[in-house]
PDB file of C-alpha atoms in Angstrom:
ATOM      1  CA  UNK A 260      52.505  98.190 168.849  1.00  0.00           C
ATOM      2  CA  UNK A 261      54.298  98.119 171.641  1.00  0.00           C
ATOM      3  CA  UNK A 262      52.591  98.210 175.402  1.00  0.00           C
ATOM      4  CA  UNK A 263      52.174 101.252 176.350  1.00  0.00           C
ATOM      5  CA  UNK A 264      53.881 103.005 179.598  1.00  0.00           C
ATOM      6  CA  UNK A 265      51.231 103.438 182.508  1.00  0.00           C
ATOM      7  CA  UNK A 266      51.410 105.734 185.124  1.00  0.00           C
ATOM      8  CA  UNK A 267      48.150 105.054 187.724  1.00  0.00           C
ATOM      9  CA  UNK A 268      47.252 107.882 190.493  1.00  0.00           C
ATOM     10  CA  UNK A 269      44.969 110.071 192.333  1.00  0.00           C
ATOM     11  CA  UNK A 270      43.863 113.165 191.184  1.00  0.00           C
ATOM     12  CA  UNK A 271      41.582 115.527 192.801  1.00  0.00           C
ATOM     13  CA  UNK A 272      37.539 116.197 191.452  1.00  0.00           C
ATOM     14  CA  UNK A 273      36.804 119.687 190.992  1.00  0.00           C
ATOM     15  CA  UNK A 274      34.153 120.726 193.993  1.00  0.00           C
ATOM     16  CA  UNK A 275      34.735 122.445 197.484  1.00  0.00           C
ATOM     17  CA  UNK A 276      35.252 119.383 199.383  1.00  0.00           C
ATOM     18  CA  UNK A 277      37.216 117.057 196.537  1.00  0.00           C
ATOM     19  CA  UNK A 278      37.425 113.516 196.660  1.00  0.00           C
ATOM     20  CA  UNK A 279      40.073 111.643 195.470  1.00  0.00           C
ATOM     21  CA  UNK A 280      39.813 109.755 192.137  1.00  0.00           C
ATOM     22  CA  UNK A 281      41.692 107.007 190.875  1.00  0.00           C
ATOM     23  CA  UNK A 282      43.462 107.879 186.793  1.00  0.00           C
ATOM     24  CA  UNK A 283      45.633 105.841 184.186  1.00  0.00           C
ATOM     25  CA  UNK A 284      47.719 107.400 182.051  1.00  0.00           C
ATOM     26  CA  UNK A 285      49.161 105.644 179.464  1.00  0.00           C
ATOM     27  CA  UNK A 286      51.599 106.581 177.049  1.00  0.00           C
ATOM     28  CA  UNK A 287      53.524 105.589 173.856  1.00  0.00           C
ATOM     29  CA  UNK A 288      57.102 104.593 173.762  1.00  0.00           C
ATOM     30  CA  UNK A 289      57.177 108.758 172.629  1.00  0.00           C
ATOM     31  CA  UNK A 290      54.884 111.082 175.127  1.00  0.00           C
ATOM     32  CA  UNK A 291      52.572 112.312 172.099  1.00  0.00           C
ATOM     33  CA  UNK A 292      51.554 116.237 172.222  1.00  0.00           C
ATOM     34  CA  UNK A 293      47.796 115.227 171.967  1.00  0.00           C
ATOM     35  CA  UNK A 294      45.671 113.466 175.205  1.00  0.00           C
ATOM     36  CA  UNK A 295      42.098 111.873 174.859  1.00  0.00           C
ATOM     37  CA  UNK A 296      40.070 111.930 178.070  1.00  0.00           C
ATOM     38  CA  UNK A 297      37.922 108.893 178.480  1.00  0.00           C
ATOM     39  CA  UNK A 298      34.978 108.419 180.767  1.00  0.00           C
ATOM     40  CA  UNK A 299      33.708 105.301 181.190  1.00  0.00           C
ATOM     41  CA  UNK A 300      29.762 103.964 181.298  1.00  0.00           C
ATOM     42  CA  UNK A 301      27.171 104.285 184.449  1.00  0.00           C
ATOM     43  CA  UNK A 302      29.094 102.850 187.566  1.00  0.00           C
ATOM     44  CA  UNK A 303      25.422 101.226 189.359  1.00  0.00           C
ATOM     45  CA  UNK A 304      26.119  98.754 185.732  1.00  0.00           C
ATOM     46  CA  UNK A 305      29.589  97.930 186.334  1.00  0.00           C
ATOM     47  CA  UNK A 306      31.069 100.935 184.139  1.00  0.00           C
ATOM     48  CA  UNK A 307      34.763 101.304 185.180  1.00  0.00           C
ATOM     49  CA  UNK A 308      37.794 102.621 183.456  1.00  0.00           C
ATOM     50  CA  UNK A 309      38.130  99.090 182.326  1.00  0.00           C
ATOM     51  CA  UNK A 310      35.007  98.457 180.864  1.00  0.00           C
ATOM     52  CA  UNK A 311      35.467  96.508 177.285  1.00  0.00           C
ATOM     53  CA  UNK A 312      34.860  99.390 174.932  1.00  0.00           C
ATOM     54  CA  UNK A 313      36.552 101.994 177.294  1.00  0.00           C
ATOM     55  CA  UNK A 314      39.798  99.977 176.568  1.00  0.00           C
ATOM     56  CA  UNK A 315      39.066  99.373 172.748  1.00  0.00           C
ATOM     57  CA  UNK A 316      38.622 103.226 172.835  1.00  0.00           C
ATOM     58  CA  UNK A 317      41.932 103.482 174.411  1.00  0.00           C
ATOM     59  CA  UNK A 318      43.809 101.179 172.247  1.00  0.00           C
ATOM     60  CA  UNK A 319      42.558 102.960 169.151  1.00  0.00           C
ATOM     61  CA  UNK A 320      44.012 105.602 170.040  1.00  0.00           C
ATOM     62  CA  UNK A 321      47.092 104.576 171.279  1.00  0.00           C
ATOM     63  CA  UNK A 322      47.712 103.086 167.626  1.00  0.00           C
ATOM     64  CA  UNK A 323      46.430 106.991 166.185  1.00  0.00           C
ATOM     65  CA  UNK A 324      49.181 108.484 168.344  1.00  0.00           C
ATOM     66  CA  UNK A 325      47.386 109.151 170.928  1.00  0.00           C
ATOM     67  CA  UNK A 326      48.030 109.018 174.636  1.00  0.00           C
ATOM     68  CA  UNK A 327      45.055 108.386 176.724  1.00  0.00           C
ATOM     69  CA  UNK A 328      43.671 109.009 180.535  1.00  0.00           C
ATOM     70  CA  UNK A 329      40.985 106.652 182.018  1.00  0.00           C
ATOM     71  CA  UNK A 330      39.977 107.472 184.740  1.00  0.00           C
ATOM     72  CA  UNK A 331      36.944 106.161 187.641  1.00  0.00           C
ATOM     73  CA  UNK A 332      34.216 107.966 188.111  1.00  0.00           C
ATOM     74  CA  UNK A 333      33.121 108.529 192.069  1.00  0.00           C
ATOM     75  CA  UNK A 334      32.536 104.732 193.719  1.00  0.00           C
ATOM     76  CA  UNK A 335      33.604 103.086 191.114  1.00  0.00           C
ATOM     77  CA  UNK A 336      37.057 101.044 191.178  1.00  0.00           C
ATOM     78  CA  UNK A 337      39.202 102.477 193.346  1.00  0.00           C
ATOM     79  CA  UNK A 338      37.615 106.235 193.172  1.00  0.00           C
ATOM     80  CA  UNK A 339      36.696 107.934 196.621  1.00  0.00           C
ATOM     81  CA  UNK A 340      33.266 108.870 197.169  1.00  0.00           C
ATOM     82  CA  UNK A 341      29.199 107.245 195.830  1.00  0.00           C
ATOM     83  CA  UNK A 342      27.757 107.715 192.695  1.00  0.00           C
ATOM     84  CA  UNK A 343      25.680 110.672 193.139  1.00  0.00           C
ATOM     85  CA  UNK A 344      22.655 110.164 190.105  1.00  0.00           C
ATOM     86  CA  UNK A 345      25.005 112.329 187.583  1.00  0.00           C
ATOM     87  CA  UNK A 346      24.674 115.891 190.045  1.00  0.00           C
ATOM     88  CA  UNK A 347      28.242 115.500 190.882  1.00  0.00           C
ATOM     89  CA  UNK A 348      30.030 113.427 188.333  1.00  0.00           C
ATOM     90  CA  UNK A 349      30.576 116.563 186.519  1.00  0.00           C
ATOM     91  CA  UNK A 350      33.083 117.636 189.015  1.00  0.00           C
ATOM     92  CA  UNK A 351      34.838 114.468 188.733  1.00  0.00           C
ATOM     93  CA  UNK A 352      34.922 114.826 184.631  1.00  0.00           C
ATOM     94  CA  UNK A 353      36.618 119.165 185.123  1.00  0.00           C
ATOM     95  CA  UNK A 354      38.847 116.914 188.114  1.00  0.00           C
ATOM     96  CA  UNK A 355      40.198 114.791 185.087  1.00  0.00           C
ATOM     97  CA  UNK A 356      40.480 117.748 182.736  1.00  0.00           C
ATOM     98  CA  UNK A 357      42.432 119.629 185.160  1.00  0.00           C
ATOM     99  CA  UNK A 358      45.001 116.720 186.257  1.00  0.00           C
ATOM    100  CA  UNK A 359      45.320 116.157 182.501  1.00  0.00           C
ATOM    101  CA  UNK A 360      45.949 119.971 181.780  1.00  0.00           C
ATOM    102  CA  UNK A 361      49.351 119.152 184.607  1.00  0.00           C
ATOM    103  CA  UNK A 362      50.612 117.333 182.404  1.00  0.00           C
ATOM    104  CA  UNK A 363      51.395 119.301 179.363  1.00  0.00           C
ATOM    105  CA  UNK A 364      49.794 118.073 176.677  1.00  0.00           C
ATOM    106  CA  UNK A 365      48.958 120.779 173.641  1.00  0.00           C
ATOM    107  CA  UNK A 366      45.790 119.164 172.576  1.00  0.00           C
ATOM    108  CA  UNK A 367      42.990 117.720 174.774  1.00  0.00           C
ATOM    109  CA  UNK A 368      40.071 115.759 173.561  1.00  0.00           C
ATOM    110  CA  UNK A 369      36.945 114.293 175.630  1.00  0.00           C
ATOM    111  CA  UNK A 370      35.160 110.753 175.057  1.00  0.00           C
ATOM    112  CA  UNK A 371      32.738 109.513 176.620  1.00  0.00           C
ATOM    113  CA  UNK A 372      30.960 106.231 176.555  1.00  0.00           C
ATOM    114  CA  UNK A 373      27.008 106.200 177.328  1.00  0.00           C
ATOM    115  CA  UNK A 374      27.018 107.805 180.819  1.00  0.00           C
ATOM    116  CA  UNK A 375      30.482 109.234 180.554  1.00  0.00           C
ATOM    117  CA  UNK A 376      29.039 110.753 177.146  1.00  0.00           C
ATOM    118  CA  UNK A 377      26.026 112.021 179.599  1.00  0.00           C
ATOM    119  CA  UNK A 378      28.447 113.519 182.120  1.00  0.00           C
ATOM    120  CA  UNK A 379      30.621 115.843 179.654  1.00  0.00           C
ATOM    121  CA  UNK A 380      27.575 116.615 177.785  1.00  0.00           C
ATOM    122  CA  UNK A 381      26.281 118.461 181.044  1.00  0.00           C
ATOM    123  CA  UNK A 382      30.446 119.648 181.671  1.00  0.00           C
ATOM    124  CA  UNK A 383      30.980 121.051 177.811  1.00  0.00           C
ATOM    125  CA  UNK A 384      30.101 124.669 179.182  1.00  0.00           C
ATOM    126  CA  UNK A 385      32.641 124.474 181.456  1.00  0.00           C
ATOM    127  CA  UNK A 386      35.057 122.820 179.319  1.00  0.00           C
ATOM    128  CA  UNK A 387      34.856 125.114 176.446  1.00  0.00           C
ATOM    129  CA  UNK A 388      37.734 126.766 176.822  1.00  0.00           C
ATOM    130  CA  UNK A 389      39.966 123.609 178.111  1.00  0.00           C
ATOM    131  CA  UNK A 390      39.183 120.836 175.577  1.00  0.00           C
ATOM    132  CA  UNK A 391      39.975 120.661 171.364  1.00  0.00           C
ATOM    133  CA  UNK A 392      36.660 118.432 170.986  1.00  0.00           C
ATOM    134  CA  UNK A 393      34.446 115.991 172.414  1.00  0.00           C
ATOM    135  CA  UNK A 394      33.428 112.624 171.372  1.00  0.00           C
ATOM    136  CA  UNK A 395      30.442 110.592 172.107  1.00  0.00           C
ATOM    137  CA  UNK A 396      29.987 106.754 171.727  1.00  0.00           C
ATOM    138  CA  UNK A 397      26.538 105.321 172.203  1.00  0.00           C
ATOM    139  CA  UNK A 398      24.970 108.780 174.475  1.00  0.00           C
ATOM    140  CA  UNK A 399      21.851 107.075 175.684  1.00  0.00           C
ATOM    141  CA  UNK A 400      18.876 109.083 174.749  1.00  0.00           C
ATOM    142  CA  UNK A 401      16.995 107.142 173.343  1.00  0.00           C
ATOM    143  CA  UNK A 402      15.844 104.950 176.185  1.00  0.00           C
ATOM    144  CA  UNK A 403      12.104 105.155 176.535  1.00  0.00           C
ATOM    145  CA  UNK A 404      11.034 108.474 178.763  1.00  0.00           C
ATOM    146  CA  UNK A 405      14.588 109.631 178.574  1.00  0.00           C
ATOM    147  CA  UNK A 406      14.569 113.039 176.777  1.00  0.00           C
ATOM    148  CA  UNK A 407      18.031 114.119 177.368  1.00  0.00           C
ATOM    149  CA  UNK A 408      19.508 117.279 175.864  1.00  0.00           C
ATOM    150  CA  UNK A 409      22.699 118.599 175.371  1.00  0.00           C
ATOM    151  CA  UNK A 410      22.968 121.427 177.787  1.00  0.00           C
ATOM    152  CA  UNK A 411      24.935 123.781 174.928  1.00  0.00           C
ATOM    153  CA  UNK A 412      24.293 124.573 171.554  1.00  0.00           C
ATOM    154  CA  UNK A 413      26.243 122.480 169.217  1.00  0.00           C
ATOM    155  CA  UNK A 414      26.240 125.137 167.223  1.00  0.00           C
ATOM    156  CA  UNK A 415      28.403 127.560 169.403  1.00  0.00           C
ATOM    157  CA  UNK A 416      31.039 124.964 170.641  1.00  0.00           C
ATOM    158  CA  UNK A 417      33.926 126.402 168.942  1.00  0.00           C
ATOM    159  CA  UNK A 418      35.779 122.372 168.193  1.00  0.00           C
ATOM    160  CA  UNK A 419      34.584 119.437 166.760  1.00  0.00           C
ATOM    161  CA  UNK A 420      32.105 116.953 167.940  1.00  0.00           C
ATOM    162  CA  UNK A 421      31.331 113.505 166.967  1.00  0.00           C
ATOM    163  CA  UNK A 422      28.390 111.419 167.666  1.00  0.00           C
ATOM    164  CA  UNK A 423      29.240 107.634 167.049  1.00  0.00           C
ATOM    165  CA  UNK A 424      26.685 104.960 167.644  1.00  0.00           C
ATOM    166  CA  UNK A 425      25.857 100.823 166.367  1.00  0.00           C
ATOM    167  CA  UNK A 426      23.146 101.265 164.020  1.00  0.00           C
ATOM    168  CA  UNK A 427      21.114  99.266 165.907  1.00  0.00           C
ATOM    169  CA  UNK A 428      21.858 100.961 169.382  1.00  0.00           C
ATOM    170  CA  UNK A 429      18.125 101.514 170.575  1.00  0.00           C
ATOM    171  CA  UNK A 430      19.849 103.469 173.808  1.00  0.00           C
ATOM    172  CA  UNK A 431      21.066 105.792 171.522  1.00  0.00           C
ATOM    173  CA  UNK A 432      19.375 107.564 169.246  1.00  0.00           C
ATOM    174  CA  UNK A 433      21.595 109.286 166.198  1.00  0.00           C
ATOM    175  CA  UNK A 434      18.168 110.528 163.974  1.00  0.00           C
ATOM    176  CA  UNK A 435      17.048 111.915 167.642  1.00  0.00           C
ATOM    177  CA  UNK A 436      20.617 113.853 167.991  1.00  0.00           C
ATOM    178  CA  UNK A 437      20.099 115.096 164.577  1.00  0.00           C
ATOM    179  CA  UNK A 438      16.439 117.323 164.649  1.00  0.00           C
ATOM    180  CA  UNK A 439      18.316 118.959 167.808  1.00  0.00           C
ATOM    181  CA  UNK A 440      21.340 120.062 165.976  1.00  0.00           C
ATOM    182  CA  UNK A 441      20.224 120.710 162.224  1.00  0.00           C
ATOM    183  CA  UNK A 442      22.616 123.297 161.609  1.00  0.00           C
ATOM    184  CA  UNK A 443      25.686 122.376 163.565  1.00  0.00           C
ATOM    185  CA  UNK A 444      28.551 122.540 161.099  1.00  0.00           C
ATOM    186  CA  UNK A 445      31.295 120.972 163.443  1.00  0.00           C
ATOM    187  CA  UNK A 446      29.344 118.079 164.367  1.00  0.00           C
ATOM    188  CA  UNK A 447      29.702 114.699 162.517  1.00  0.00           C
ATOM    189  CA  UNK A 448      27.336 111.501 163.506  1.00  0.00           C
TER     190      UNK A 448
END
């Protein structure tokens, strides 16, 4: 495979006052019709849009076809702003959706990786309408006293979601993910 062509700016997060936030876009030798959105693990840990298994994420799916966007989250590499606890990461997630939207892409997918899972979990009812499916690697709930829920029912997200996770992950919890969406038909873990 050949390297990919990389285009690095700022883009805008979502929220009355914005801040600015630093993307990647990276594309084939061929700009590809379909774009996956990756957010990157908790930024107090050293999550960036370079984190190991941020890029692995991207280079599978460069090799799928795929182009990608990595982007930082607020304070982290060269993003404006502090990390906020998660209140208003979400507005930097819908600030990467809608710089991605600019650039004409017919299909848009979301992955996260453990907190970037976290943070479109808590964006999906926003991003119902914007996104083709969402995909999770590692979301983190089962750290002790850590009940987190998906703000949505699976059930009612009308694309495809998949849950992936090392089977010996004990931050995330697939059998936990599982009771809380019995009857989700689109979802795969």
């Amino acid at each position: 495979m050949k390297a990919p062509k990389v285009n690095k700016f700022q883009f805008p997060s979502l929220e009355k006052k914005p801040i600015q936030l630093e993307g990647m876009l990276a594309t084939g030798q061929q700009k590809a019709d379909k774009l996956l959105i990756i957010a990157h693990p908790h930024p107090l840990y050293g999550g960036t849009r370079d984190n190991p298994v941020v890029f692995a994420i991207h280079q599978a799916a460069m090799e799928e076809g795929w182009d990608t966007f990595r982007f930082n989250f607020r304070g982290a590499g060269g993003s404006e702003g502090t990390y906020s606890g998660g209140q208003w990461e979400e507005a930097d997630i819908l600030g990467a959706v809608q710089a991605a939207q600019t650039k004409g892409y017919e299909t848009l997918v979301v992955a996260g990786y453990s907190f970037g899972a976290v943070v479109i979990a808590y964006a999906l009812p926003k991003l119902l309408e914007l996104v083709s499916g969402f995909i999770t690697i590692s979301f983190p709930n089962g750290a002790p006293g850590f009940d987190l829920k998906i703000p949505v029912a699976l059930e009612k997200i009308p694309f495809p979601c998949f849950f992936l996770s090392g089977k010996n992950d004990f931050l995330s919890c697939l059998d936990k993910l599982k009771l809380q969406f019995p009857s989700a038909e689109k979802v795969e873990f």
